[in-house]
């Protein structure tokens, strides 16, 4: 039966306010992981570590004293936030999420609560402010990633076993809350907070703090969007409380994975999938191809699959220590951007096409405002005929290419709820979008006098 919770879900159903509708309509975002880990880039004392580069400190068993001195080498002399923002704009993202502090504890903004920050590096300048200003001036919303897990801070605890642990950890929770207040106050255009590093017992035993932080952020920045990964309830349940209700404003459990295309559970809530281009590298790794790296077409298909299930897609970039974006990522960004320039109507402010069954040639998306229906095609059948199973009482009256509206696509209803689209005999090298005009026969039926 229903448990009485103090720190569980505070509301049910999707938020309908303008800030959340903007977050939802953005659909496509750029994740950026940048920190001291970019300097060694997955290599230490001549050895290459294949695990995630931002985990090198633990993979190579490097003590804090050694790792933390990397701050005196952090000097991205080629960093130009406008260059990053222009690349992101051309790629077609509507939002960006930046690591303000990753597990290493190094802060990219001049925080007053620890010296382990950008102000005490050769670079000195506030990277968070530079990125917020550059991205906002390109019309791109900015969210802050914040790791609660902190390898540097002496008061961090993985679990609370002793009185000393709880005294230290309450100091840590105050420190983290102060940092979050500082971020919310000093960067007023922030649109969301993306929490990570909240899986340890110490946090699960302090669900109250996670709710308090969310409430504090929303009182300082009304409308700000907070991910489910922050929250633990009275019993330590995460993302979904002990009554199965999602906590926070969107589900953020999809990390390097997507729901299956037929998992229609996810369409009932807001959610976001975050994705690496390599198999598992969020921070910069010197060796790009130590693992499989996803092609632009694979990434475009992930974006479309995510949109078709009503979710946001956050694609990760790991900038180099000199402040430039590696060429492989620039080329992928350009390919995706070229595709978005033609096809973004099927992505922006689009979502799940309610009731339309999953098709084997690709995905349906539907504009949330106009209801316009899009078919995004990845797999052309040998027959050249796209077979579409329509909804009860719905038929397709016209089909046209989004890119070339005057190229005819023949539509033929071959049986009840069965329509064939005859594609022109031509080769396609990129996924393409077809706009489907539908007629709802139910509405047009005359009511017998
Ligand atoms: C969004 C991503 N979350 C961070 C992460 C992933 N993990 C992790 C650790 C062990 C197993 C699976 C995942 N720990 N931290 C990654 O470093 C990146 O920031």
GROMACS .gro file of C-alpha atoms and ligand atoms in nm:
model
  468
    1UNK     CA    1   0.000   0.000   0.000
    2UNK     CA    2   0.098   0.365  -0.043
    3UNK     CA    3   0.381   0.477   0.188
    4UNK     CA    4   0.363   0.818   0.357
    5UNK     CA    5   0.671   0.999   0.228
    6UNK     CA    6   0.820   1.335   0.324
    7UNK     CA    7   1.097   1.335   0.061
    8UNK     CA    8   0.923   1.154  -0.225
    9UNK     CA    9   0.771   1.292  -0.544
   10UNK     CA   10   0.629   1.640  -0.483
   11UNK     CA   11   0.394   1.633  -0.783
   12UNK     CA   12   0.267   1.392  -1.048
   13UNK     CA   13   0.251   1.423  -1.424
   14UNK     CA   14   0.445   1.644  -1.665
   15UNK     CA   15   0.509   2.007  -1.573
   16UNK     CA   16   0.315   2.232  -1.809
   17UNK     CA   17   0.480   2.569  -1.731
   18UNK     CA   18   0.659   2.763  -2.005
   19UNK     CA   19   1.010   2.688  -1.871
   20UNK     CA   20   0.946   2.313  -1.884
   21UNK     CA   21   0.778   2.336  -2.223
   22UNK     CA   22   1.090   2.512  -2.352
   23UNK     CA   23   1.312   2.243  -2.195
   24UNK     CA   24   1.097   1.976  -2.364
   25UNK     CA   25   1.079   2.148  -2.703
   26UNK     CA   26   1.459   2.190  -2.711
   27UNK     CA   27   1.493   1.813  -2.764
   28UNK     CA   28   1.865   1.815  -2.867
   29UNK     CA   29   2.144   1.922  -2.631
   30UNK     CA   30   2.524   1.926  -2.606
   31UNK     CA   31   2.684   1.774  -2.296
   32UNK     CA   32   3.035   1.905  -2.218
   33UNK     CA   33   3.274   1.726  -1.979
   34UNK     CA   34   3.577   1.945  -1.909
   35UNK     CA   35   3.809   1.941  -1.609
   36UNK     CA   36   4.159   1.852  -1.490
   37UNK     CA   37   4.108   1.499  -1.629
   38UNK     CA   38   4.144   1.651  -1.980
   39UNK     CA   39   4.514   1.718  -1.910
   40UNK     CA   40   4.634   1.354  -1.877
   41UNK     CA   41   4.360   1.245  -2.122
   42UNK     CA   42   4.348   0.882  -2.008
   43UNK     CA   43   4.725   0.834  -1.998
   44UNK     CA   44   4.949   0.830  -1.688
   45UNK     CA   45   5.325   0.767  -1.660
   46UNK     CA   46   5.335   0.637  -2.016
   47UNK     CA   47   5.047   0.393  -1.965
   48UNK     CA   48   4.713   0.420  -2.148
   49UNK     CA   49   4.404   0.343  -1.941
   50UNK     CA   50   4.102   0.240  -2.143
   51UNK     CA   51   3.839   0.309  -1.876
   52UNK     CA   52   3.658   0.648  -1.890
   53UNK     CA   53   3.920   0.927  -1.896
   54UNK     CA   54   3.742   1.126  -1.625
   55UNK     CA   55   3.800   0.823  -1.397
   56UNK     CA   56   4.177   0.816  -1.456
   57UNK     CA   57   4.244   0.926  -1.096
   58UNK     CA   58   4.087   0.605  -0.968
   59UNK     CA   59   4.191   0.381  -1.262
   60UNK     CA   60   4.559   0.474  -1.210
   61UNK     CA   61   4.529   0.493  -0.826
   62UNK     CA   62   4.656   0.850  -0.819
   63UNK     CA   63   4.657   1.015  -0.474
   64UNK     CA   64   4.472   1.345  -0.423
   65UNK     CA   65   4.798   1.536  -0.365
   66UNK     CA   66   4.927   1.435  -0.709
   67UNK     CA   67   4.597   1.468  -0.892
   68UNK     CA   68   4.502   1.801  -0.736
   69UNK     CA   69   4.833   1.958  -0.845
   70UNK     CA   70   4.707   1.926  -1.202
   71UNK     CA   71   4.526   2.252  -1.129
   72UNK     CA   72   4.856   2.436  -1.165
   73UNK     CA   73   4.880   2.306  -1.521
   74UNK     CA   74   4.526   2.391  -1.631
   75UNK     CA   75   4.576   2.664  -1.890
   76UNK     CA   76   4.352   2.626  -2.199
   77UNK     CA   77   4.525   2.901  -2.399
   78UNK     CA   78   4.321   2.822  -2.711
   79UNK     CA   79   3.984   2.824  -2.531
   80UNK     CA   80   3.733   3.044  -2.713
   81UNK     CA   81   3.377   2.999  -2.582
   82UNK     CA   82   3.234   3.171  -2.891
   83UNK     CA   83   3.393   2.907  -3.115
   84UNK     CA   84   3.233   2.631  -2.907
   85UNK     CA   85   2.896   2.809  -2.907
   86UNK     CA   86   2.904   2.865  -3.285
   87UNK     CA   87   2.985   2.496  -3.343
   88UNK     CA   88   2.698   2.399  -3.114
   89UNK     CA   89   2.459   2.635  -3.292
   90UNK     CA   90   2.552   2.488  -3.629
   91UNK     CA   91   2.507   2.135  -3.491
   92UNK     CA   92   2.149   2.230  -3.407
   93UNK     CA   93   2.145   2.195  -3.027
   94UNK     CA   94   1.902   2.414  -2.834
   95UNK     CA   95   2.065   2.357  -2.495
   96UNK     CA   96   2.404   2.276  -2.340
   97UNK     CA   97   2.490   2.110  -2.009
   98UNK     CA   98   2.838   2.186  -1.867
   99UNK     CA   99   3.024   2.010  -1.584
  100UNK     CA  100   3.064   2.282  -1.323
  101UNK     CA  101   3.228   2.022  -1.092
  102UNK     CA  102   3.284   1.655  -1.174
  103UNK     CA  103   3.375   1.378  -0.926
  104UNK     CA  104   3.734   1.513  -0.901
  105UNK     CA  105   3.593   1.816  -0.716
  106UNK     CA  106   3.763   2.078  -0.936
  107UNK     CA  107   3.532   2.374  -0.998
  108UNK     CA  108   3.519   2.558  -1.332
  109UNK     CA  109   3.383   2.869  -1.161
  110UNK     CA  110   3.560   3.088  -0.895
  111UNK     CA  111   3.361   2.945  -0.604
  112UNK     CA  112   3.417   3.098  -0.259
  113UNK     CA  113   3.373   2.760  -0.089
  114UNK     CA  114   3.689   2.582  -0.200
  115UNK     CA  115   4.028   2.692  -0.337
  116UNK     CA  116   4.016   2.395  -0.577
  117UNK     CA  117   3.879   2.608  -0.856
  118UNK     CA  118   3.960   2.779  -1.186
  119UNK     CA  119   4.069   3.099  -1.005
  120UNK     CA  120   4.375   2.915  -0.871
  121UNK     CA  121   4.503   2.799  -1.209
  122UNK     CA  122   4.727   2.972  -1.464
  123UNK     CA  123   4.409   3.038  -1.663
  124UNK     CA  124   4.230   3.213  -1.374
  125UNK     CA  125   3.918   3.325  -1.561
  126UNK     CA  126   3.558   3.210  -1.490
  127UNK     CA  127   3.494   2.942  -1.755
  128UNK     CA  128   3.131   2.893  -1.652
  129UNK     CA  129   3.048   3.259  -1.704
  130UNK     CA  130   3.227   3.266  -2.040
  131UNK     CA  131   3.032   2.962  -2.160
  132UNK     CA  132   2.695   3.082  -2.027
  133UNK     CA  133   2.739   3.418  -2.204
  134UNK     CA  134   2.864   3.270  -2.532
  135UNK     CA  135   2.596   2.999  -2.555
  136UNK     CA  136   2.313   3.227  -2.443
  137UNK     CA  137   2.414   3.481  -2.709
  138UNK     CA  138   2.370   3.202  -2.966
  139UNK     CA  139   2.022   3.142  -2.827
  140UNK     CA  140   2.125   2.818  -2.656
  141UNK     CA  141   1.999   2.747  -2.302
  142UNK     CA  142   2.263   2.642  -2.046
  143UNK     CA  143   2.223   2.384  -1.767
  144UNK     CA  144   2.475   2.303  -1.493
  145UNK     CA  145   2.597   1.949  -1.428
  146UNK     CA  146   2.703   1.914  -1.062
  147UNK     CA  147   2.856   1.601  -0.908
  148UNK     CA  148   2.752   1.555  -0.545
  149UNK     CA  149   3.021   1.283  -0.520
  150UNK     CA  150   3.347   1.471  -0.454
  151UNK     CA  151   3.682   1.285  -0.440
  152UNK     CA  152   3.866   1.603  -0.327
  153UNK     CA  153   3.660   1.735  -0.038
  154UNK     CA  154   3.779   1.599   0.300
  155UNK     CA  155   3.423   1.580   0.435
  156UNK     CA  156   3.283   1.363   0.152
  157UNK     CA  157   3.176   1.020   0.274
  158UNK     CA  158   3.059   0.714   0.074
  159UNK     CA  159   2.865   0.591   0.376
  160UNK     CA  160   2.781   0.711   0.724
  161UNK     CA  161   2.915   0.456   0.973
  162UNK     CA  162   3.031   0.663   1.271
  163UNK     CA  163   2.938   0.982   1.454
  164UNK     CA  164   3.246   1.139   1.298
  165UNK     CA  165   3.116   1.042   0.953
  166UNK     CA  166   2.783   1.212   1.014
  167UNK     CA  167   2.947   1.529   1.149
  168UNK     CA  168   3.185   1.546   0.852
  169UNK     CA  169   2.916   1.463   0.597
  170UNK     CA  170   2.677   1.726   0.730
  171UNK     CA  171   2.961   1.976   0.673
  172UNK     CA  172   2.990   1.840   0.320
  173UNK     CA  173   2.616   1.874   0.253
  174UNK     CA  174   2.635   2.237   0.369
  175UNK     CA  175   2.934   2.295   0.140
  176UNK     CA  176   2.751   2.144  -0.161
  177UNK     CA  177   2.432   2.337  -0.088
  178UNK     CA  178   2.633   2.659  -0.064
  179UNK     CA  179   2.798   2.589  -0.400
  180UNK     CA  180   2.460   2.521  -0.562
  181UNK     CA  181   2.315   2.841  -0.415
  182UNK     CA  182   2.619   3.026  -0.550
  183UNK     CA  183   2.566   2.877  -0.900
  184UNK     CA  184   2.193   2.958  -0.900
  185UNK     CA  185   2.254   3.317  -0.780
  186UNK     CA  186   2.563   3.409  -0.981
  187UNK     CA  187   2.445   3.274  -1.318
  188UNK     CA  188   2.079   3.387  -1.334
  189UNK     CA  189   2.020   3.260  -1.689
  190UNK     CA  190   2.079   2.897  -1.587
  191UNK     CA  191   1.784   2.682  -1.701
  192UNK     CA  192   1.851   2.352  -1.529
  193UNK     CA  193   2.061   2.148  -1.285
  194UNK     CA  194   2.187   1.804  -1.384
  195UNK     CA  195   2.290   1.614  -1.071
  196UNK     CA  196   2.527   1.316  -1.079
  197UNK     CA  197   2.719   1.116  -0.817
  198UNK     CA  198   2.420   1.053  -0.591
  199UNK     CA  199   2.424   0.672  -0.577
  200UNK     CA  200   2.621   0.623  -0.254
  201UNK     CA  201   2.471   0.525   0.083
  202UNK     CA  202   2.565   0.863   0.231
  203UNK     CA  203   2.321   1.038  -0.002
  204UNK     CA  204   2.058   0.766   0.014
  205UNK     CA  205   2.052   0.820   0.391
  206UNK     CA  206   1.997   1.196   0.342
  207UNK     CA  207   1.698   1.215   0.110
  208UNK     CA  208   1.582   1.523   0.300
  209UNK     CA  209   1.885   1.715   0.169
  210UNK     CA  210   1.811   1.624  -0.191
  211UNK     CA  211   1.458   1.764  -0.167
  212UNK     CA  212   1.579   2.073   0.018
  213UNK     CA  213   1.834   2.143  -0.257
  214UNK     CA  214   1.573   2.109  -0.531
  215UNK     CA  215   1.337   2.342  -0.342
  216UNK     CA  216   1.616   2.595  -0.279
  217UNK     CA  217   1.713   2.603  -0.648
  218UNK     CA  218   1.351   2.649  -0.754
  219UNK     CA  219   1.300   2.932  -0.506
  220UNK     CA  220   1.611   3.115  -0.630
  221UNK     CA  221   1.543   3.040  -0.999
  222UNK     CA  222   1.170   2.977  -1.055
  223UNK     CA  223   1.119   2.750  -1.356
  224UNK     CA  224   1.460   2.585  -1.329
  225UNK     CA  225   1.451   2.216  -1.431
  226UNK     CA  226   1.603   1.950  -1.202
  227UNK     CA  227   1.676   1.587  -1.300
  228UNK     CA  228   1.547   1.281  -1.115
  229UNK     CA  229   1.904   1.165  -1.040
  230UNK     CA  230   1.935   1.421  -0.755
  231UNK     CA  231   1.665   1.269  -0.542
  232UNK     CA  232   1.652   1.001  -0.275
  233UNK     CA  233   1.333   0.953  -0.074
  234UNK     CA  234   1.276   0.865   0.295
  235UNK     CA  235   1.383   0.506   0.227
  236UNK     CA  236   1.675   0.581  -0.007
  237UNK     CA  237   1.479   0.506  -0.324
  238UNK     CA  238   1.624   0.701  -0.622
  239UNK     CA  239   1.472   0.849  -0.940
  240UNK     CA  240   1.135   0.691  -0.849
  241UNK     CA  241   1.016   0.709  -0.489
  242UNK     CA  242   0.897   0.415  -0.278
  243UNK     CA  243   0.548   0.461  -0.424
  244UNK     CA  244   0.686   0.439  -0.779
  245UNK     CA  245   0.643   0.809  -0.849
  246UNK     CA  246   0.916   0.987  -1.044
  247UNK     CA  247   1.102   1.253  -0.842
  248UNK     CA  248   1.237   1.570  -1.002
  249UNK     CA  249   1.121   1.709  -1.335
  250UNK     CA  250   1.247   1.446  -1.579
  251UNK     CA  251   1.388   1.097  -1.567
  252UNK     CA  252   1.764   1.095  -1.616
  253UNK     CA  253   1.847   0.725  -1.586
  254UNK     CA  254   1.930   0.671  -1.955
  255UNK     CA  255   2.308   0.704  -1.959
  256UNK     CA  256   2.476   0.560  -2.270
  257UNK     CA  257   2.157   0.371  -2.349
  258UNK     CA  258   1.812   0.441  -2.491
  259UNK     CA  259   1.475   0.285  -2.408
  260UNK     CA  260   1.372   0.027  -2.668
  261UNK     CA  261   1.172   0.186  -2.955
  262UNK     CA  262   0.863  -0.002  -2.835
  263UNK     CA  263   0.897   0.095  -2.468
  264UNK     CA  264   0.593   0.319  -2.457
  265UNK     CA  265   0.618   0.352  -2.077
  266UNK     CA  266   0.862   0.644  -2.112
  267UNK     CA  267   0.620   0.857  -2.316
  268UNK     CA  268   0.416   0.931  -2.005
  269UNK     CA  269   0.690   1.139  -1.846
  270UNK     CA  270   0.968   1.376  -1.942
  271UNK     CA  271   1.306   1.208  -1.979
  272UNK     CA  272   1.651   1.259  -2.128
  273UNK     CA  273   1.917   1.019  -2.256
  274UNK     CA  274   2.281   1.128  -2.234
  275UNK     CA  275   2.524   0.970  -2.479
  276UNK     CA  276   2.898   0.940  -2.544
  277UNK     CA  277   3.038   0.919  -2.895
  278UNK     CA  278   3.306   0.665  -2.795
  279UNK     CA  279   3.187   0.355  -2.606
  280UNK     CA  280   3.253   0.508  -2.263
  281UNK     CA  281   3.454   0.833  -2.253
  282UNK     CA  282   3.297   1.150  -2.116
  283UNK     CA  283   3.620   1.343  -2.058
  284UNK     CA  284   3.886   1.390  -2.329
  285UNK     CA  285   4.091   1.074  -2.402
  286UNK     CA  286   4.409   1.113  -2.607
  287UNK     CA  287   4.326   0.796  -2.802
  288UNK     CA  288   3.999   0.852  -2.989
  289UNK     CA  289   3.972   0.502  -3.126
  290UNK     CA  290   4.052   0.281  -2.827
  291UNK     CA  291   3.684   0.189  -2.849
  292UNK     CA  292   3.409   0.198  -3.111
  293UNK     CA  293   3.307   0.555  -3.191
  294UNK     CA  294   2.950   0.611  -3.311
  295UNK     CA  295   2.899   0.744  -3.663
  296UNK     CA  296   2.694   1.059  -3.729
  297UNK     CA  297   2.413   0.846  -3.878
  298UNK     CA  298   2.398   0.629  -3.565
  299UNK     CA  299   2.382   0.943  -3.351
  300UNK     CA  300   2.110   1.098  -3.571
  301UNK     CA  301   1.908   0.778  -3.538
  302UNK     CA  302   1.945   0.794  -3.158
  303UNK     CA  303   1.824   1.155  -3.162
  304UNK     CA  304   1.521   1.060  -3.374
  305UNK     CA  305   1.442   0.747  -3.169
  306UNK     CA  306   1.458   0.957  -2.852
  307UNK     CA  307   1.231   1.225  -3.000
  308UNK     CA  308   0.986   0.957  -3.119
  309UNK     CA  309   0.954   0.845  -2.755
  310UNK     CA  310   0.913   1.201  -2.622
  311UNK     CA  311   1.261   1.237  -2.473
  312UNK     CA  312   1.558   1.473  -2.500
  313UNK     CA  313   1.895   1.365  -2.640
  314UNK     CA  314   2.213   1.504  -2.478
  315UNK     CA  315   2.524   1.429  -2.686
  316UNK     CA  316   2.862   1.455  -2.510
  317UNK     CA  317   3.179   1.639  -2.614
  318UNK     CA  318   3.510   1.617  -2.426
  319UNK     CA  319   3.721   1.928  -2.502
  320UNK     CA  320   4.102   1.909  -2.507
  321UNK     CA  321   4.320   2.065  -2.233
  322UNK     CA  322   4.420   2.346  -2.471
  323UNK     CA  323   4.054   2.448  -2.500
  324UNK     CA  324   3.988   2.323  -2.853
  325UNK     CA  325   3.734   2.062  -2.963
  326UNK     CA  326   3.903   1.757  -3.120
  327UNK     CA  327   3.866   1.729  -3.497
  328UNK     CA  328   3.670   1.401  -3.481
  329UNK     CA  329   3.402   1.571  -3.270
  330UNK     CA  330   3.399   1.879  -3.495
  331UNK     CA  331   3.335   1.660  -3.802
  332UNK     CA  332   3.052   1.472  -3.631
  333UNK     CA  333   2.899   1.802  -3.518
  334UNK     CA  334   2.912   1.931  -3.876
  335UNK     CA  335   2.747   1.619  -4.021
  336UNK     CA  336   2.466   1.628  -3.766
  337UNK     CA  337   2.426   2.002  -3.820
  338UNK     CA  338   2.386   1.956  -4.197
  339UNK     CA  339   2.112   1.701  -4.130
  340UNK     CA  340   1.939   1.924  -3.873
  341UNK     CA  341   1.946   2.223  -4.110
  342UNK     CA  342   1.712   2.028  -4.342
  343UNK     CA  343   1.516   1.810  -4.098
  344UNK     CA  344   1.493   1.985  -3.760
  345UNK     CA  345   1.116   2.038  -3.803
  346UNK     CA  346   1.078   1.668  -3.711
  347UNK     CA  347   1.281   1.725  -3.391
  348UNK     CA  348   1.224   2.070  -3.236
  349UNK     CA  349   0.898   2.086  -3.040
  350UNK     CA  350   0.821   1.735  -3.168
  351UNK     CA  351   0.753   1.421  -2.967
  352UNK     CA  352   0.576   1.089  -2.961
  353UNK     CA  353   0.312   1.038  -3.232
  354UNK     CA  354   0.038   0.911  -3.007
  355UNK     CA  355  -0.095   0.572  -3.103
  356UNK     CA  356   0.111   0.529  -3.420
  357UNK     CA  357   0.277   0.188  -3.402
  358UNK     CA  358   0.653   0.148  -3.435
  359UNK     CA  359   0.753   0.099  -3.800
  360UNK     CA  360   1.048  -0.101  -3.926
  361UNK     CA  361   1.159   0.163  -4.180
  362UNK     CA  362   1.206   0.430  -3.911
  363UNK     CA  363   1.020   0.649  -3.665
  364UNK     CA  364   0.715   0.873  -3.639
  365UNK     CA  365   0.744   1.206  -3.463
  366UNK     CA  366   0.469   1.461  -3.419
  367UNK     CA  367   0.479   1.836  -3.364
  368UNK     CA  368   0.343   1.910  -3.017
  369UNK     CA  369   0.168   2.229  -3.131
  370UNK     CA  370   0.046   2.166  -3.486
  371UNK     CA  371   0.003   1.789  -3.461
  372UNK     CA  372   0.188   1.761  -3.793
  373UNK     CA  373   0.303   1.402  -3.844
  374UNK     CA  374   0.654   1.316  -3.963
  375UNK     CA  375   0.794   0.986  -4.085
  376UNK     CA  376   1.173   0.977  -4.044
  377UNK     CA  377   1.311   0.706  -4.273
  378UNK     CA  378   1.634   0.517  -4.200
  379UNK     CA  379   1.568   0.183  -4.373
  380UNK     CA  380   1.425   0.186  -4.728
  381UNK     CA  381   1.260  -0.149  -4.814
  382UNK     CA  382   1.389  -0.332  -5.123
  383UNK     CA  383   1.041  -0.285  -5.269
  384UNK     CA  384   1.073   0.092  -5.244
  385UNK     CA  385   0.733   0.086  -5.076
  386UNK     CA  386   0.691   0.222  -4.724
  387UNK     CA  387   0.406   0.027  -4.569
  388UNK     CA  388   0.223   0.222  -4.301
  389UNK     CA  389  -0.028   0.083  -4.058
  390UNK     CA  390  -0.258   0.374  -3.975
  391UNK     CA  391  -0.484   0.433  -3.678
  392UNK     CA  392  -0.852   0.343  -3.668
  393UNK     CA  393  -1.044   0.591  -3.881
  394UNK     CA  394  -0.730   0.777  -3.986
  395UNK     CA  395  -0.609   0.776  -4.344
  396UNK     CA  396  -0.314   0.944  -4.513
  397UNK     CA  397  -0.427   1.195  -4.774
  398UNK     CA  398  -0.085   1.323  -4.886
  399UNK     CA  399   0.283   1.247  -4.837
  400UNK     CA  400   0.567   1.481  -4.930
  401UNK     CA  401   0.938   1.512  -4.865
  402UNK     CA  402   1.020   1.776  -4.607
  403UNK     CA  403   1.330   1.870  -4.811
  404UNK     CA  404   1.167   1.861  -5.154
  405UNK     CA  405   0.789   1.916  -5.117
  406UNK     CA  406   0.731   1.911  -5.494
  407UNK     CA  407   0.865   1.558  -5.543
  408UNK     CA  408   0.548   1.345  -5.546
  409UNK     CA  409   0.510   1.040  -5.326
  410UNK     CA  410   0.221   0.820  -5.437
  411UNK     CA  411  -0.011   0.719  -5.153
  412UNK     CA  412  -0.236   0.417  -5.188
  413UNK     CA  413  -0.470   0.274  -4.929
  414UNK     CA  414  -0.448  -0.100  -4.994
  415UNK     CA  415  -0.671  -0.219  -4.712
  416UNK     CA  416  -0.830  -0.097  -4.389
  417UNK     CA  417  -0.561   0.090  -4.194
  418UNK     CA  418  -0.298  -0.020  -4.452
  419UNK     CA  419  -0.133   0.246  -4.670
  420UNK     CA  420   0.152   0.213  -4.920
  421UNK     CA  421   0.386   0.504  -4.991
  422UNK     CA  422   0.567   0.459  -5.324
  423UNK     CA  423   0.909   0.621  -5.301
  424UNK     CA  424   1.070   0.760  -5.620
  425UNK     CA  425   1.341   0.540  -5.768
  426UNK     CA  426   1.643   0.726  -5.633
  427UNK     CA  427   1.920   0.661  -5.390
  428UNK     CA  428   1.931   0.833  -5.054
  429UNK     CA  429   2.255   0.884  -4.861
  430UNK     CA  430   2.098   1.046  -4.553
  431UNK     CA  431   1.790   0.966  -4.346
  432UNK     CA  432   1.499   1.172  -4.476
  433UNK     CA  433   1.169   1.308  -4.347
  434UNK     CA  434   0.826   1.266  -4.504
  435UNK     CA  435   0.539   1.492  -4.394
  436UNK     CA  436   0.217   1.291  -4.370
  437UNK     CA  437  -0.116   1.474  -4.408
  438UNK     CA  438  -0.386   1.270  -4.238
  439UNK     CA  439  -0.761   1.274  -4.248
  440UNK     CA  440  -0.954   1.172  -3.944
  441UNK     CA  441  -1.255   1.000  -4.098
  442UNK     CA  442  -1.426   0.998  -3.760
  443UNK     CA  443  -1.449   1.379  -3.759
  444UNK     CA  444  -1.572   1.407  -4.121
  445UNK     CA  445  -1.846   1.148  -4.077
  446UNK     CA  446  -2.194   1.301  -4.112
  447UNK     CA  447  -2.413   1.222  -3.823
  448UNK     CA  448  -2.716   1.048  -3.974
  449UNK     CA  449  -3.012   1.275  -3.941
  450LIG     C1  450   2.715   1.140  -1.691
  450LIG     C2  451   2.823   1.041  -1.656
  450LIG     N1  452   2.811   0.989  -1.520
  450LIG     C3  453   2.946   0.969  -1.468
  450LIG     C4  454   2.961   0.836  -1.402
  450LIG     C5  455   2.932   0.714  -1.448
  450LIG     N2  456   2.963   0.628  -1.346
  450LIG     C6  457   2.953   0.489  -1.340
  450LIG     C7  458   3.033   0.419  -1.250
  450LIG     C8  459   3.024   0.281  -1.243
  450LIG     C9  460   2.934   0.212  -1.324
  450LIG    C10  461   2.854   0.284  -1.412
  450LIG    C11  462   2.863   0.423  -1.420
  450LIG     N3  463   3.009   0.697  -1.244
  450LIG     N4  464   3.007   0.824  -1.278
  450LIG    C12  465   3.037   0.986  -1.587
  450LIG     O1  466   3.168   1.023  -1.550
  450LIG    C13  467   2.963   1.097  -1.661
  450LIG     O2  468   2.974   1.220  -1.590
   0.00000   0.00000   0.00000
